[in-house]
Amino acid sequence: MAFERVGVVGLGTMGAGIAEVFARAGLRVIGVEADAEALARGRGHLERSTGRAVDKGRLAPGQRDEILGRITLTTSREDLRDVDLVVEAIPEILDYKIALFKDLDRICEPGTVLATNSSSLSVTAIAAATGRPGQVVGMHFFNPAPVMKLVEVVGTVVTAPGVVADIAALAGRLGKTAVAVGDRAGFVVNRLLLPYLNQAAGLMELGVAGRDDIDAAMKLGVGLPMGPFTLLDLIGLDTAYEVMGVLFDETRDRRHAPAPLLRELVTAGLLGRKSGRGFYGDSPREEPAKSRLGTFGVAGAGGDGLAERLRAAGFKESEDPDVVLRLADRPVIEHAVRLPDPARMVGVHLVGDQVAELASTVLTSEEAASAARDLVKIAGLTPVPCKDRAGFVVDALLFPYLNDAVRMHDSGYASIDDIDAAMRLGCGYPAGPFEMLESLGLAKVRDGLRALYAEYREPAFAPAPLLDQLVTAGVTRFPRP
Ligand SMILES: NC(=O)c1ccc[n+]([C@@H]2O[C@H](COP(=O)([O-])OP(=O)(O)OC[C@H]3O[C@@H](n4cnc5c(N)ncnc54)[C@H](O)[C@@H]3O)[C@@H](O)[C@H]2O)c1
């Protein structure tokens, strides 16, 4: 099916970007808003976004005029009578969407495809409200639509054959990568991303580590574009809270129940960037006082480089050191209790080449903890102070996400390559979850998940059977067709 004329309903954050994407690809666009005031705002979004592209030299002024010239703006839905496709981007409220789709069903030709940009609502429920359920799909763009290269194309059990492939081909024409999936809450990206963000909030509530430290660990340790709390502020805590609620309603997985902290912040009106304050926006954190640095000791495998750097910086190793840096990827309390003075031991878990997670046990003294912080800084690493818990921060957040990706694939919902592409393009991650799993080592992740399960007794932390079996079979890569 050829799509030449498209309608976009709702020209807010997403709709204006989507209209721009279509017009850039040479399609004619009819943009519909609720009233004249909203229409003027929509026009403003389009003008500013294309204006910025001209300022940055990405678009010639003449091209901008052509793009804007292909977009007709209106407040009348009836103008959508002759389009081949409508993409809806009005607020995420099912009743609004159903009313709109009923109306579009009346207005548009029977062959017109009706698509929703909904992030979390049931496409099936929207399709079923129309007289053409076979022609209704999800076309889920990412924010900002002109920049992000991913589109999730969502088919339902009643979508007519060929429609998903046609919309995926259209996404390709727009310069996007399409991932075709079924109608499950959160699709691929939000289903994998939001539980990780929610768990980060949970970890902070448990006091395992603080906001800035968790953000630093995931950004610098894993190479993500930003930490979970910065991203939550960007997404909007209200949106995140609602999507979590939708995931929970479908899965009844308690990890999908929105973290109580999210609820509290949302109720207080602290929604993130859009309201000026969310996880961030309060007074900046005070730098901890400098410690009195004395002698150090390094124990455990893999600490030679760290000891070397500290010696090079002029620090002295001692048989009876002020602080013992115990390299470990598991809680260190069992090692601490064997020391004459357990208060001096701090667990050190190196993540990548920039981050050192510093685990304080229940016995670690304040002095030892702050000396460890200063020492690893001197060694050129970013310290991430945390509690002495399985997985510390990074593995506790990363491994369950990787496990979820394995389960998602194993359930037949999406292929390995699609899941990897979705997370790279939809979230700007440096690698997809299967690529991360393979570079970390499947056995390491499986064993880490077992340790997390043993610590937190969370059923979803148990290694996915596929992961476990691959490790048992001695396989280091996921089989791809
Ligand atoms: N914001 C994101 O990051 C993001 C990402 C992907 C998908 N989405 C989805 O996109 C949709 C829109 O989200 P948004 O963030 O752009 O919302 P938004 O509030 O910025 O924009 C919604 C727009 O719809 C208009 N509108 C409301 N009722 C209308 C009607 N009956 N007819 C025409 N226009 C109407 C509003 O005036 C507003 O301009 C939602 O379904 C959301 O889940 C959002």
Coordinates of C-alpha atoms in Angstrom, one line a residue, residues 1 3 5 77 80-87 98 100-116 123-138 154-161 163:
M1 CA 0.0 0.0 0.0
F3 CA 0.9 6.2 1.6
R5 CA -1.3 11.8 2.2
R77 CA -11.2 16.3 11.4
L80 CA -9.0 13.9 6.8
R81 CA -11.5 12.4 4.4
D82 CA -9.0 11.7 1.6
V83 CA -5.9 10.6 3.5
D84 CA -4.3 7.1 3.2
L85 CA -3.2 7.0 6.9
V86 CA -4.0 8.8 10.1
V87 CA -1.5 8.8 13.0
I98 CA -11.7 5.5 21.4
L100 CA -11.5 9.9 18.2
F101 CA -11.1 6.5 16.4
K102 CA -14.8 6.1 16.1
D103 CA -15.0 9.4 14.5
L104 CA -12.1 8.8 12.2
D105 CA -13.7 5.5 11.2
R106 CA -16.8 7.5 10.1
I107 CA -14.8 10.2 8.2
C108 CA -12.0 8.2 6.4
E109 CA -12.3 5.9 3.4
P110 CA -12.7 2.2 4.4
G111 CA -9.1 1.4 3.2
T112 CA -7.4 4.2 5.3
V113 CA -5.1 2.8 8.0
L114 CA -5.7 4.3 11.4
A115 CA -2.6 4.3 13.7
T116 CA -2.1 5.2 17.3
V123 CA -4.1 -1.1 20.4
T124 CA -6.6 -4.0 20.4
A125 CA -9.1 -2.1 22.5
I126 CA -8.8 0.9 20.2
A127 CA -9.1 -1.2 17.0
A128 CA -12.2 -3.0 18.4
A129 CA -14.0 0.3 18.9
T130 CA -13.9 0.8 15.1
G131 CA -15.7 -0.9 12.2
R132 CA -12.2 -1.6 10.6
P133 CA -10.2 -3.4 13.3
G134 CA -8.1 -5.0 10.6
Q135 CA -6.8 -1.5 9.5
V136 CA -5.9 -0.3 13.0
V137 CA -2.2 -0.6 14.2
G138 CA 0.2 1.1 16.6
V154 CA 2.2 -2.8 16.6
G155 CA -0.1 -5.4 15.1
T156 CA -3.0 -7.0 17.0
V157 CA -4.7 -10.4 16.6
V158 CA -7.2 -8.8 14.3
T159 CA -4.8 -6.8 12.1
A160 CA -5.3 -7.6 8.4
P161 CA -2.4 -9.4 6.7
V163 CA -0.9 -3.9 7.1

